[in-house]
Coordinates of C-alpha atoms in Angstrom, one line a residue:
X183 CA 69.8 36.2 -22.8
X184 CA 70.2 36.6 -26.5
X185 CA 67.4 36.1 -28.6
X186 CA 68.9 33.9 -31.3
X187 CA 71.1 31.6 -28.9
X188 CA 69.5 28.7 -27.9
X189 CA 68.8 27.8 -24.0
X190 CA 70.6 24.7 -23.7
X191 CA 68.8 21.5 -21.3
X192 CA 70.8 18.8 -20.0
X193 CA 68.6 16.1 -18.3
X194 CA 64.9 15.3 -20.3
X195 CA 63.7 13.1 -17.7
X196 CA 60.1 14.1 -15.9
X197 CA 61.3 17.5 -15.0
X198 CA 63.7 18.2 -17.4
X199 CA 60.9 17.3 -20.0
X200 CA 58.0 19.9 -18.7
X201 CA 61.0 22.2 -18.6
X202 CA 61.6 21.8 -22.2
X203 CA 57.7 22.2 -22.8
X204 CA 57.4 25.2 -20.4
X205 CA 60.7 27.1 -22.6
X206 CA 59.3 25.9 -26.2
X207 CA 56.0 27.6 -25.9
X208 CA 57.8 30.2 -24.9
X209 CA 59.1 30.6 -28.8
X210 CA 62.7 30.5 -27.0
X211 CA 65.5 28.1 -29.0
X212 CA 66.4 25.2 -27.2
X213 CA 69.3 22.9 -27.5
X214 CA 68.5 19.8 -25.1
X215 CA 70.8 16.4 -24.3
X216 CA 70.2 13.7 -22.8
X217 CA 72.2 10.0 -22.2
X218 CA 68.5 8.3 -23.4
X219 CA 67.9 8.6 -27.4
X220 CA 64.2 8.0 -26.2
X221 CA 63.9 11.2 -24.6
X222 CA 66.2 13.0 -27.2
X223 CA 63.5 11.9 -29.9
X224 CA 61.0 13.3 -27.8
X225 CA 62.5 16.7 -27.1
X226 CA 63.3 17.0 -31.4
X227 CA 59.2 16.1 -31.7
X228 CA 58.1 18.3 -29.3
X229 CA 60.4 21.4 -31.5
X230 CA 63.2 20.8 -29.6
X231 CA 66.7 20.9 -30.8
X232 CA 68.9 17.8 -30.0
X233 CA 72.7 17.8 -29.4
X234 CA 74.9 15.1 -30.1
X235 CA 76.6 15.8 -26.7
X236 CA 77.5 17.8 -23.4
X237 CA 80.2 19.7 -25.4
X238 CA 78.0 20.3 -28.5
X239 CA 75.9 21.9 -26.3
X240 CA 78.1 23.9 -24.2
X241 CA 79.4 25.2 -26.7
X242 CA 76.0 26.9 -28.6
X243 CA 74.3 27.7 -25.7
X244 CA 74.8 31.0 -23.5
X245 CA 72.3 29.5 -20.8
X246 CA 72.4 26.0 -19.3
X247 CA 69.8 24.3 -17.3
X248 CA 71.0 21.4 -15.8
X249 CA 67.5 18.5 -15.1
X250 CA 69.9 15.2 -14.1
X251 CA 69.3 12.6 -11.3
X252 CA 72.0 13.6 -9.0
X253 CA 74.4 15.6 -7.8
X254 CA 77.2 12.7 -8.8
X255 CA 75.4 12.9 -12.7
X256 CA 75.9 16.9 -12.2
X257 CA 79.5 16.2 -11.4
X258 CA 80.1 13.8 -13.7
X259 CA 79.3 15.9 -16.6
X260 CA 80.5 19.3 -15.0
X261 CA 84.3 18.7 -17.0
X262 CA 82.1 18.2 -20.2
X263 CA 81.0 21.8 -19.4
X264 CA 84.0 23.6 -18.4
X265 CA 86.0 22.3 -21.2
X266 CA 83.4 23.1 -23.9
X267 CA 81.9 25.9 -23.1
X268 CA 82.9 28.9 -25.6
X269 CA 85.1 32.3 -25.1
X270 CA 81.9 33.8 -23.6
X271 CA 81.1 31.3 -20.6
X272 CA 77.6 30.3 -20.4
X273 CA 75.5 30.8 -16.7
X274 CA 74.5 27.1 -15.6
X275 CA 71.2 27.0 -13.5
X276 CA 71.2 23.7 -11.7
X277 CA 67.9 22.2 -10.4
X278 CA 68.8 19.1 -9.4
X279 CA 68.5 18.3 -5.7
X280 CA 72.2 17.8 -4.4
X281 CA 73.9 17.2 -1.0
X282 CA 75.1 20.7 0.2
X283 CA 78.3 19.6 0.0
X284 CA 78.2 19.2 -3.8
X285 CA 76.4 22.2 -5.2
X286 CA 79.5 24.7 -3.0
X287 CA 82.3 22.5 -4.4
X288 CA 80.6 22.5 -7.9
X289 CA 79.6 26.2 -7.7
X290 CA 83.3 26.6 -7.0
X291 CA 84.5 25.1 -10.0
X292 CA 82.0 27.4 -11.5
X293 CA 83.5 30.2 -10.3
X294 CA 87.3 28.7 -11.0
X295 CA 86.2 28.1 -14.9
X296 CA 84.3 31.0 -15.2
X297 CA 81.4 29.7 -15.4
X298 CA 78.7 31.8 -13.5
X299 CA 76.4 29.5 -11.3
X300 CA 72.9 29.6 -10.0
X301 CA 71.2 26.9 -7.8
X302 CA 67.4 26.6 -8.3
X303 CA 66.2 23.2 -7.1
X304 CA 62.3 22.8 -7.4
X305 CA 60.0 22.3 -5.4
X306 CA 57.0 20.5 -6.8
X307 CA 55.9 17.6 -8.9
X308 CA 56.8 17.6 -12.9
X309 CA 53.0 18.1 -12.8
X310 CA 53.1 21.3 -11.3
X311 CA 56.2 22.6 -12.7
X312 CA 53.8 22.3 -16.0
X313 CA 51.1 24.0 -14.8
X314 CA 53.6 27.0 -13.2
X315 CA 52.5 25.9 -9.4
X316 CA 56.4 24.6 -8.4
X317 CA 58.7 26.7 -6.7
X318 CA 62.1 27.6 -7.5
X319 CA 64.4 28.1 -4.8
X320 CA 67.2 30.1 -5.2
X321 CA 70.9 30.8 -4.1
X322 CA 73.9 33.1 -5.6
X323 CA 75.3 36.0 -6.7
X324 CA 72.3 38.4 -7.4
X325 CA 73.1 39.5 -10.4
X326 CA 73.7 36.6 -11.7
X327 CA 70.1 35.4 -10.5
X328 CA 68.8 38.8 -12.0
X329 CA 70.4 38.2 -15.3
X330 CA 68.5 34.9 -15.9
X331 CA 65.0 36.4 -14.6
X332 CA 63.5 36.4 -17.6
X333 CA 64.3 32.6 -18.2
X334 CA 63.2 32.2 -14.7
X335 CA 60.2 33.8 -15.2
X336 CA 59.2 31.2 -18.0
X337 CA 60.5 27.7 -16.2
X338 CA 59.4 28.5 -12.8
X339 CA 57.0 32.1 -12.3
X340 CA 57.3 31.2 -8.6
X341 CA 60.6 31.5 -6.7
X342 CA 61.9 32.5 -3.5
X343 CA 65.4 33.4 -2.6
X344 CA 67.2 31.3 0.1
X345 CA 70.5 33.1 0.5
X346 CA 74.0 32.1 -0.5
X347 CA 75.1 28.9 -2.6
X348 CA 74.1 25.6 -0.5
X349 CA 70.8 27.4 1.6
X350 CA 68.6 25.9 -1.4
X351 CA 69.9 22.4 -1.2
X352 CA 69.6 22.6 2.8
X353 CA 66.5 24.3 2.3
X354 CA 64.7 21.7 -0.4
X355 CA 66.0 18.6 2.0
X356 CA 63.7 20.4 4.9
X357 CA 61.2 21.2 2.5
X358 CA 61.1 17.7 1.1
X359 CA 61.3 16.3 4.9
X360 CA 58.0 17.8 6.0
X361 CA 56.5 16.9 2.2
X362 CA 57.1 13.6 2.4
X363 CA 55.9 13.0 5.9
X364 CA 53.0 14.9 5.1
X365 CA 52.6 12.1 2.3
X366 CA 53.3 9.2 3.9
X367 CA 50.1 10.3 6.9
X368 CA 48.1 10.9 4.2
X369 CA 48.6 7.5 2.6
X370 CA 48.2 5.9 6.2
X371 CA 45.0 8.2 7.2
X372 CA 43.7 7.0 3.7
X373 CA 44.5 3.2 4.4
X374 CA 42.9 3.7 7.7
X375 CA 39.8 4.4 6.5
X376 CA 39.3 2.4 3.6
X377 CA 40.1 -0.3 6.8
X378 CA 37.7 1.4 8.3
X379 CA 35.0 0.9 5.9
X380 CA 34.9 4.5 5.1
X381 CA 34.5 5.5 1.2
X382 CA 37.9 7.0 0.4
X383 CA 36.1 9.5 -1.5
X384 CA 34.1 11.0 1.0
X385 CA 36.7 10.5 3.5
X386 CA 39.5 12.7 1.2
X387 CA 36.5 15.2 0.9
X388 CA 36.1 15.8 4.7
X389 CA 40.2 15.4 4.7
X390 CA 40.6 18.5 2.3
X391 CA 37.7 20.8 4.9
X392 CA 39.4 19.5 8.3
X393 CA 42.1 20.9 10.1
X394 CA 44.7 17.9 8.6
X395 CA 44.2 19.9 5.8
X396 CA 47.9 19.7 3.4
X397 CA 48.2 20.3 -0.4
X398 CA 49.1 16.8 -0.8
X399 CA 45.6 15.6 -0.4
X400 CA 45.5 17.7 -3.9
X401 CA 48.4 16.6 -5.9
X402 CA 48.3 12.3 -4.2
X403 CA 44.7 12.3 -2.7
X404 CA 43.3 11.3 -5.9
X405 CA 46.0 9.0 -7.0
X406 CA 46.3 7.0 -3.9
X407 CA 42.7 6.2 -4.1
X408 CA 42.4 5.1 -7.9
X409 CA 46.0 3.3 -7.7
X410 CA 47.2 5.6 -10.4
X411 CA 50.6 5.5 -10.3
X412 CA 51.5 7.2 -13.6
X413 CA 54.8 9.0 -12.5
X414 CA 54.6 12.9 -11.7
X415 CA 57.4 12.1 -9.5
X416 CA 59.2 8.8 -9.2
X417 CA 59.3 7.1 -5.9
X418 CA 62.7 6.3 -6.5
X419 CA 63.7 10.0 -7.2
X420 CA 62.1 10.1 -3.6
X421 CA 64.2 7.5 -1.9
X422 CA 66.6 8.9 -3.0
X423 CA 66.6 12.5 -1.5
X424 CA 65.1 10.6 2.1
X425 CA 68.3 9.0 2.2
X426 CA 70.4 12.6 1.5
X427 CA 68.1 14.1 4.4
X428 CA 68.7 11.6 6.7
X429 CA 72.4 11.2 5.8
X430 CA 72.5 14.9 6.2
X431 CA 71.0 14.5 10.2
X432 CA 73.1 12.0 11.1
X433 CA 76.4 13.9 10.0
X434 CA 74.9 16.6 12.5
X435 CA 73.9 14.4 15.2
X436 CA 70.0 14.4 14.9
X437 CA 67.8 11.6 14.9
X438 CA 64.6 12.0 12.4
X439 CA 62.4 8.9 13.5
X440 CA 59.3 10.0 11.4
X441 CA 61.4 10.1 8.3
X442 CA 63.5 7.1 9.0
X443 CA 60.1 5.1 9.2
X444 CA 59.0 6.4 6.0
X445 CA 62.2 6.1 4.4
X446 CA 61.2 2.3 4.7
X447 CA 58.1 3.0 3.7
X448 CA 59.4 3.9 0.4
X449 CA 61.8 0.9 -0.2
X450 CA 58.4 -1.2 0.6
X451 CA 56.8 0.4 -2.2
X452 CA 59.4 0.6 -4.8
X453 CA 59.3 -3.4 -4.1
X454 CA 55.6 -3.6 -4.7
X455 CA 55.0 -1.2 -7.2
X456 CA 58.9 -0.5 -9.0
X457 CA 61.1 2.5 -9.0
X458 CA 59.2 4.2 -12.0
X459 CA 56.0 4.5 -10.3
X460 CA 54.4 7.7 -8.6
X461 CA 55.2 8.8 -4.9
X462 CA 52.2 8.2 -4.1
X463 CA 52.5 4.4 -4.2
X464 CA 54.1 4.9 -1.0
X465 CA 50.6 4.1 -0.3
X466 CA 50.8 0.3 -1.1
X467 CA 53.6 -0.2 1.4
X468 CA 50.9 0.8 4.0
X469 CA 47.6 -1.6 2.1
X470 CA 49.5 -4.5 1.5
X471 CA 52.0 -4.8 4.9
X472 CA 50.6 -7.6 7.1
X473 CA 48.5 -6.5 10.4
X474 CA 51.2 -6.5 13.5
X475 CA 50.3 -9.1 16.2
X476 CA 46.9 -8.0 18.1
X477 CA 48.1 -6.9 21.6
X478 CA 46.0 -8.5 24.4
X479 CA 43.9 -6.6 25.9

Protein backbone atom coordinates (compact mmCIF):
# COMPACT_ATOMS: atom_id res chain seq x y z
CA UNK A 1 0.00 0.00 0.00
CA UNK A 2 1.54 3.16 -1.11
CA UNK A 3 1.64 5.98 1.17
CA UNK A 4 0.44 8.79 -1.06
CA UNK A 5 -2.41 6.69 -2.96
CA UNK A 6 -5.55 6.97 -1.45
CA UNK A 7 -7.65 3.77 -0.10
CA UNK A 8 -10.65 3.97 -2.11
CA UNK A 9 -14.47 3.16 -0.19
CA UNK A 10 -17.32 2.23 -2.15
CA UNK A 11 -20.49 1.97 0.04
CA UNK A 12 -20.78 4.84 3.21
CA UNK A 13 -23.72 3.37 4.67
CA UNK A 14 -23.43 2.20 8.64
CA UNK A 15 -20.42 0.08 8.00
CA UNK A 16 -18.96 1.65 5.29
CA UNK A 17 -19.12 4.93 7.33
CA UNK A 18 -17.14 3.64 10.66
CA UNK A 19 -14.85 2.19 8.07
CA UNK A 20 -14.15 5.52 6.64
CA UNK A 21 -13.74 6.82 10.37
CA UNK A 22 -11.59 3.77 11.51
CA UNK A 23 -9.05 4.52 8.03
CA UNK A 24 -9.12 8.52 8.52
CA UNK A 25 -7.71 8.47 11.92
CA UNK A 26 -5.41 6.39 10.70
CA UNK A 27 -3.87 9.63 8.62
CA UNK A 28 -4.36 7.13 5.50
CA UNK A 29 -5.91 9.09 2.10
CA UNK A 30 -9.21 8.01 1.34
CA UNK A 31 -11.22 8.34 -1.77
CA UNK A 32 -14.95 7.23 -0.89
CA UNK A 33 -18.32 6.98 -3.27
CA UNK A 34 -21.40 6.51 -2.65
CA UNK A 35 -25.01 6.51 -4.82
CA UNK A 36 -26.33 9.02 -1.61
CA UNK A 37 -24.89 12.70 -1.89
CA UNK A 38 -25.97 12.67 1.92
CA UNK A 39 -23.41 10.29 2.85
CA UNK A 40 -20.82 11.69 0.32
CA UNK A 41 -21.11 15.16 2.24
CA UNK A 42 -20.47 13.31 5.25
CA UNK A 43 -17.42 11.32 4.24
CA UNK A 44 -15.85 15.08 2.63
CA UNK A 45 -16.76 16.49 6.45
CA UNK A 46 -15.40 13.91 8.27
CA UNK A 47 -11.71 14.53 5.87
CA UNK A 48 -12.79 12.29 3.49
CA UNK A 49 -12.15 12.52 -0.14
CA UNK A 50 -15.32 12.23 -2.42
CA UNK A 51 -15.34 10.84 -5.97
CA UNK A 52 -17.67 11.77 -8.54
CA UNK A 53 -17.96 7.98 -9.44
CA UNK A 54 -17.01 4.21 -9.41
CA UNK A 55 -14.57 4.87 -12.28
CA UNK A 56 -13.06 8.02 -10.76
CA UNK A 57 -12.30 6.01 -8.06
CA UNK A 58 -11.01 3.04 -9.55
CA UNK A 59 -8.93 4.65 -11.25
CA UNK A 60 -6.85 6.68 -8.12
CA UNK A 61 -7.05 4.10 -5.82
CA UNK A 62 -4.59 0.99 -5.51
CA UNK A 63 -6.90 -0.51 -2.67
CA UNK A 64 -10.65 -0.87 -2.84
CA UNK A 65 -12.96 -1.62 -0.05
CA UNK A 66 -16.21 -2.45 -1.21
CA UNK A 67 -19.26 -1.48 2.05
CA UNK A 68 -22.66 -1.97 -0.38
CA UNK A 69 -26.03 -3.66 0.49
CA UNK A 70 -25.67 -6.70 -1.52
CA UNK A 71 -24.00 -8.95 -3.48
CA UNK A 72 -26.40 -7.84 -6.66
CA UNK A 73 -25.10 -3.90 -5.71
CA UNK A 74 -21.42 -5.55 -5.67
CA UNK A 75 -22.20 -6.95 -9.04
CA UNK A 76 -23.80 -4.28 -10.36
CA UNK A 77 -20.89 -2.03 -9.98
CA UNK A 78 -18.06 -4.73 -10.49
CA UNK A 79 -17.89 -3.62 -14.67
CA UNK A 80 -17.49 0.04 -13.28
CA UNK A 81 -14.33 -1.57 -11.63
CA UNK A 82 -12.84 -3.63 -14.17
CA UNK A 83 -13.17 -1.13 -16.83
CA UNK A 84 -11.70 1.74 -14.77
CA UNK A 85 -9.28 0.49 -12.90
CA UNK A 86 -5.61 1.72 -14.03
CA UNK A 87 -2.48 -0.28 -15.78
CA UNK A 88 -1.63 -1.32 -12.17
CA UNK A 89 -4.91 -3.19 -11.07
CA UNK A 90 -6.07 -2.36 -7.70
CA UNK A 91 -6.82 -5.36 -4.78
CA UNK A 92 -10.76 -5.14 -3.95
CA UNK A 93 -11.52 -6.31 -0.32
CA UNK A 94 -15.27 -6.95 -0.35
CA UNK A 95 -17.16 -6.99 2.99
CA UNK A 96 -20.37 -7.23 2.01
CA UNK A 97 -22.31 -10.41 3.05
CA UNK A 98 -23.04 -12.34 -0.38
CA UNK A 99 -24.59 -15.69 -1.39
CA UNK A 100 -21.58 -18.02 -1.92
CA UNK A 101 -22.52 -18.25 -5.21
CA UNK A 102 -21.77 -14.62 -5.93
CA UNK A 103 -18.53 -13.74 -4.16
CA UNK A 104 -16.74 -17.25 -6.55
CA UNK A 105 -18.24 -16.00 -9.69
CA UNK A 106 -17.23 -12.30 -8.80
CA UNK A 107 -13.80 -13.33 -7.39
CA UNK A 108 -13.53 -15.01 -10.87
CA UNK A 109 -13.99 -12.02 -12.79
CA UNK A 110 -11.47 -10.73 -10.41
CA UNK A 111 -9.05 -13.05 -11.33
CA UNK A 112 -10.13 -12.75 -15.31
CA UNK A 113 -9.59 -8.74 -15.13
CA UNK A 114 -6.73 -8.85 -13.09
CA UNK A 115 -8.05 -7.58 -10.38
CA UNK A 116 -6.73 -9.39 -7.14
CA UNK A 117 -9.74 -10.26 -4.67
CA UNK A 118 -10.13 -10.70 -1.01
CA UNK A 119 -13.36 -11.55 0.80
CA UNK A 120 -13.60 -10.12 4.37
CA UNK A 121 -17.27 -10.03 5.50
CA UNK A 122 -17.76 -8.73 9.12
CA UNK A 123 -18.86 -9.94 11.76
CA UNK A 124 -20.28 -7.40 14.22
CA UNK A 125 -22.43 -4.36 14.53
CA UNK A 126 -21.18 -0.82 12.81
CA UNK A 127 -20.81 -0.23 16.62
CA UNK A 128 -18.23 -2.58 17.18
CA UNK A 129 -16.46 -2.37 13.97
CA UNK A 130 -15.85 1.32 15.56
CA UNK A 131 -14.66 0.36 18.59
CA UNK A 132 -12.22 -2.61 16.82
CA UNK A 133 -14.51 -5.56 18.56
CA UNK A 134 -15.93 -6.99 14.87
CA UNK A 135 -14.37 -9.73 13.18
CA UNK A 136 -13.14 -9.97 9.80
CA UNK A 137 -13.43 -13.17 8.20
CA UNK A 138 -11.26 -13.99 5.56
CA UNK A 139 -10.79 -16.04 2.23
CA UNK A 140 -8.06 -15.99 -0.71
CA UNK A 141 -4.99 -16.20 -2.08
CA UNK A 142 -2.55 -15.55 0.96
CA UNK A 143 -0.54 -13.31 -0.25
CA UNK A 144 -2.90 -11.38 -1.47
CA UNK A 145 -4.56 -11.29 2.21
CA UNK A 146 -0.87 -10.56 3.45
CA UNK A 147 -0.36 -7.76 1.17
CA UNK A 148 -3.39 -5.82 2.55
CA UNK A 149 -2.46 -6.68 6.40
CA UNK A 150 -1.62 -3.44 7.21
CA UNK A 151 -5.05 -1.96 5.96
CA UNK A 152 -6.46 -4.89 7.72
CA UNK A 153 -4.97 -4.21 10.73
CA UNK A 154 -6.57 -0.59 10.86
CA UNK A 155 -10.38 -1.61 9.58
CA UNK A 156 -10.71 -4.70 11.38
CA UNK A 157 -7.56 -5.71 14.27
CA UNK A 158 -9.55 -8.95 14.63
CA UNK A 159 -9.69 -11.55 11.86
CA UNK A 160 -9.70 -15.04 11.30
CA UNK A 161 -9.04 -17.01 8.17
CA UNK A 162 -11.75 -19.26 6.76
CA UNK A 163 -10.12 -20.91 3.79
CA UNK A 164 -10.61 -20.53 0.10
CA UNK A 165 -12.99 -17.86 -1.71
CA UNK A 166 -16.79 -18.60 -0.66
CA UNK A 167 -15.84 -20.38 3.17
CA UNK A 168 -16.40 -16.63 4.53
CA UNK A 169 -19.73 -16.07 2.94
CA UNK A 170 -20.78 -19.79 4.13
CA UNK A 171 -19.17 -19.11 7.23
CA UNK A 172 -20.86 -15.44 8.12
CA UNK A 173 -24.48 -17.01 7.05
CA UNK A 174 -23.71 -19.77 10.06
CA UNK A 175 -22.35 -17.17 12.07
CA UNK A 176 -25.26 -14.82 11.51
CA UNK A 177 -27.75 -17.97 12.01
CA UNK A 178 -26.76 -18.68 15.55
CA UNK A 179 -26.44 -14.56 16.12
CA UNK A 180 -29.67 -13.92 15.28
CA UNK A 181 -31.30 -16.72 17.13
CA UNK A 182 -29.38 -15.90 19.96
CA UNK A 183 -31.14 -12.38 19.48
CA UNK A 184 -34.40 -13.22 18.91
CA UNK A 185 -34.36 -15.57 22.73
CA UNK A 186 -33.08 -12.73 24.12
CA UNK A 187 -35.79 -10.43 23.00
CA UNK A 188 -38.47 -13.20 23.99
CA UNK A 189 -36.69 -14.09 27.53
CA UNK A 190 -36.82 -10.18 27.95
CA UNK A 191 -40.54 -9.87 26.89
CA UNK A 192 -41.18 -12.76 29.26
CA UNK A 193 -40.19 -11.14 32.02
CA UNK A 194 -41.27 -7.77 31.78
CA UNK A 195 -44.83 -10.08 31.36
CA UNK A 196 -43.72 -11.48 34.14
CA UNK A 197 -43.51 -8.50 36.27
CA UNK A 198 -39.86 -8.74 36.56
CA UNK A 199 -37.79 -5.34 36.26
CA UNK A 200 -35.98 -5.82 32.94
CA UNK A 201 -33.04 -4.35 34.51
CA UNK A 202 -32.45 -6.63 37.12
CA UNK A 203 -33.59 -9.43 35.05
CA UNK A 204 -30.77 -8.58 32.05
CA UNK A 205 -28.36 -8.35 35.16
CA UNK A 206 -28.94 -11.93 36.43
CA UNK A 207 -29.24 -12.76 32.41
CA UNK A 208 -25.52 -11.50 31.79
CA UNK A 209 -24.22 -13.98 35.45
CA UNK A 210 -26.50 -17.16 34.29
CA UNK A 211 -25.59 -19.81 32.19
CA UNK A 212 -27.93 -18.14 29.09
CA UNK A 213 -25.10 -16.00 29.18
CA UNK A 214 -24.47 -14.55 25.05
CA UNK A 215 -22.75 -11.28 24.05
CA UNK A 216 -25.95 -10.10 22.74
CA UNK A 217 -27.27 -9.32 26.13
CA UNK A 218 -24.17 -6.71 25.75
CA UNK A 219 -24.53 -5.15 22.31
CA UNK A 220 -29.18 -5.44 22.37
CA UNK A 221 -29.69 -6.05 26.14
CA UNK A 222 -29.70 -2.39 26.82
CA UNK A 223 -31.52 -1.31 23.72
CA UNK A 224 -34.31 -3.71 23.87
CA UNK A 225 -35.17 -2.50 27.25
CA UNK A 226 -35.07 1.43 26.62
CA UNK A 227 -36.69 0.94 22.98
CA UNK A 228 -33.63 2.56 21.53
CA UNK A 229 -33.70 1.73 18.15
CA UNK A 230 -31.02 4.05 16.84
CA UNK A 231 -29.48 1.78 13.99
CA UNK A 232 -26.09 -0.04 14.78
CA UNK A 233 -27.39 -2.55 12.43
CA UNK A 234 -30.59 -2.23 10.35
CA UNK A 235 -33.18 -4.86 10.78
CA UNK A 236 -33.70 -4.84 7.26
CA UNK A 237 -29.90 -5.44 6.49
CA UNK A 238 -30.96 -8.52 8.80
CA UNK A 239 -33.92 -9.81 6.93
CA UNK A 240 -32.10 -9.67 4.45
CA UNK A 241 -29.21 -12.11 5.15
CA UNK A 242 -32.13 -14.58 7.14
CA UNK A 243 -33.62 -14.92 3.87
CA UNK A 244 -29.89 -15.79 2.05
CA UNK A 245 -29.41 -18.48 5.09
CA UNK A 246 -32.50 -20.00 4.65
CA UNK A 247 -32.47 -19.89 0.87
CA UNK A 248 -29.09 -21.34 1.23
CA UNK A 249 -30.79 -24.59 3.51
CA UNK A 250 -33.37 -25.21 1.32
CA UNK A 251 -31.10 -25.45 -1.95
CA UNK A 252 -29.31 -28.29 0.33
CA UNK A 253 -32.30 -29.85 1.62
CA UNK A 254 -32.34 -28.75 5.40
CA UNK A 255 -35.09 -27.40 7.30
CA UNK A 256 -34.01 -24.40 9.93
CA UNK A 257 -37.32 -24.10 11.97
CA UNK A 258 -35.79 -21.70 14.67
CA UNK A 259 -34.65 -19.35 12.02
CA UNK A 260 -37.68 -19.66 9.76
CA UNK A 261 -39.79 -18.49 12.90
CA UNK A 262 -37.51 -15.59 13.42
CA UNK A 263 -37.19 -14.77 9.96
CA UNK A 264 -40.93 -13.68 10.67
CA UNK A 265 -40.14 -12.22 13.56
CA UNK A 266 -38.14 -9.78 11.65
CA UNK A 267 -40.80 -8.84 8.88
CA UNK A 268 -43.14 -8.22 12.22
CA UNK A 269 -40.82 -5.69 13.27
CA UNK A 270 -39.70 -3.96 10.24
CA UNK A 271 -43.77 -3.43 10.08
CA UNK A 272 -43.86 -1.95 13.51
CA UNK A 273 -40.82 -0.18 13.88
CA UNK A 274 -39.50 0.36 9.80
CA UNK A 275 -36.62 -1.01 7.96
CA UNK A 276 -34.06 1.71 9.34
CA UNK A 277 -34.43 0.78 12.84
CA UNK A 278 -31.95 -1.42 15.06
CA UNK A 279 -32.03 -5.37 15.17
CA UNK A 280 -32.99 -5.23 18.20
CA UNK A 281 -36.57 -4.08 17.50
CA UNK A 282 -37.00 -7.58 16.64
CA UNK A 283 -38.05 -7.21 20.15
CA UNK A 284 -41.41 -5.38 19.38
CA UNK A 285 -42.56 -8.13 17.14
CA UNK A 286 -42.57 -10.31 20.36
CA UNK A 287 -44.30 -7.04 22.91
CA UNK A 288 -46.86 -6.12 20.70
CA UNK A 289 -48.09 -9.70 18.88
CA UNK A 290 -51.51 -10.62 20.51
CA UNK A 291 -51.46 -13.54 23.25
CA UNK A 292 -52.42 -17.00 21.30
CA UNK A 293 -55.77 -18.61 22.44
CA UNK A 294 -55.35 -19.84 26.30
CA UNK A 295 -55.34 -23.77 25.91
CA UNK A 296 -57.77 -25.36 28.41
CA UNK A 297 -56.57 -26.89 30.97
Amino acid sequence: MQPNTPVGIIGLGLMGTVLSERLIRADLPLIGFDIEPTRRENLKTTGGIVASSVSELAGRSATIIIAVYSGEQVEALFGELENAAGPARPIVVCTTTCRPDEITRLARRATNAGISFVEAPLSGTSAEVRDGTATALLAGDADVIESVSTLLDIVCPRRVRVGAIGDASRTKLAINLILQNNRAALAEGIAFAERLGLDGRAFLGAARESAAYSRVMETKGDKMLTRDFRPQSHISQTLKDAELILEEATRRGLLLPMTTTQAELLRAAIALEGPDSDSAAVIEAIRQRPAATEVSR
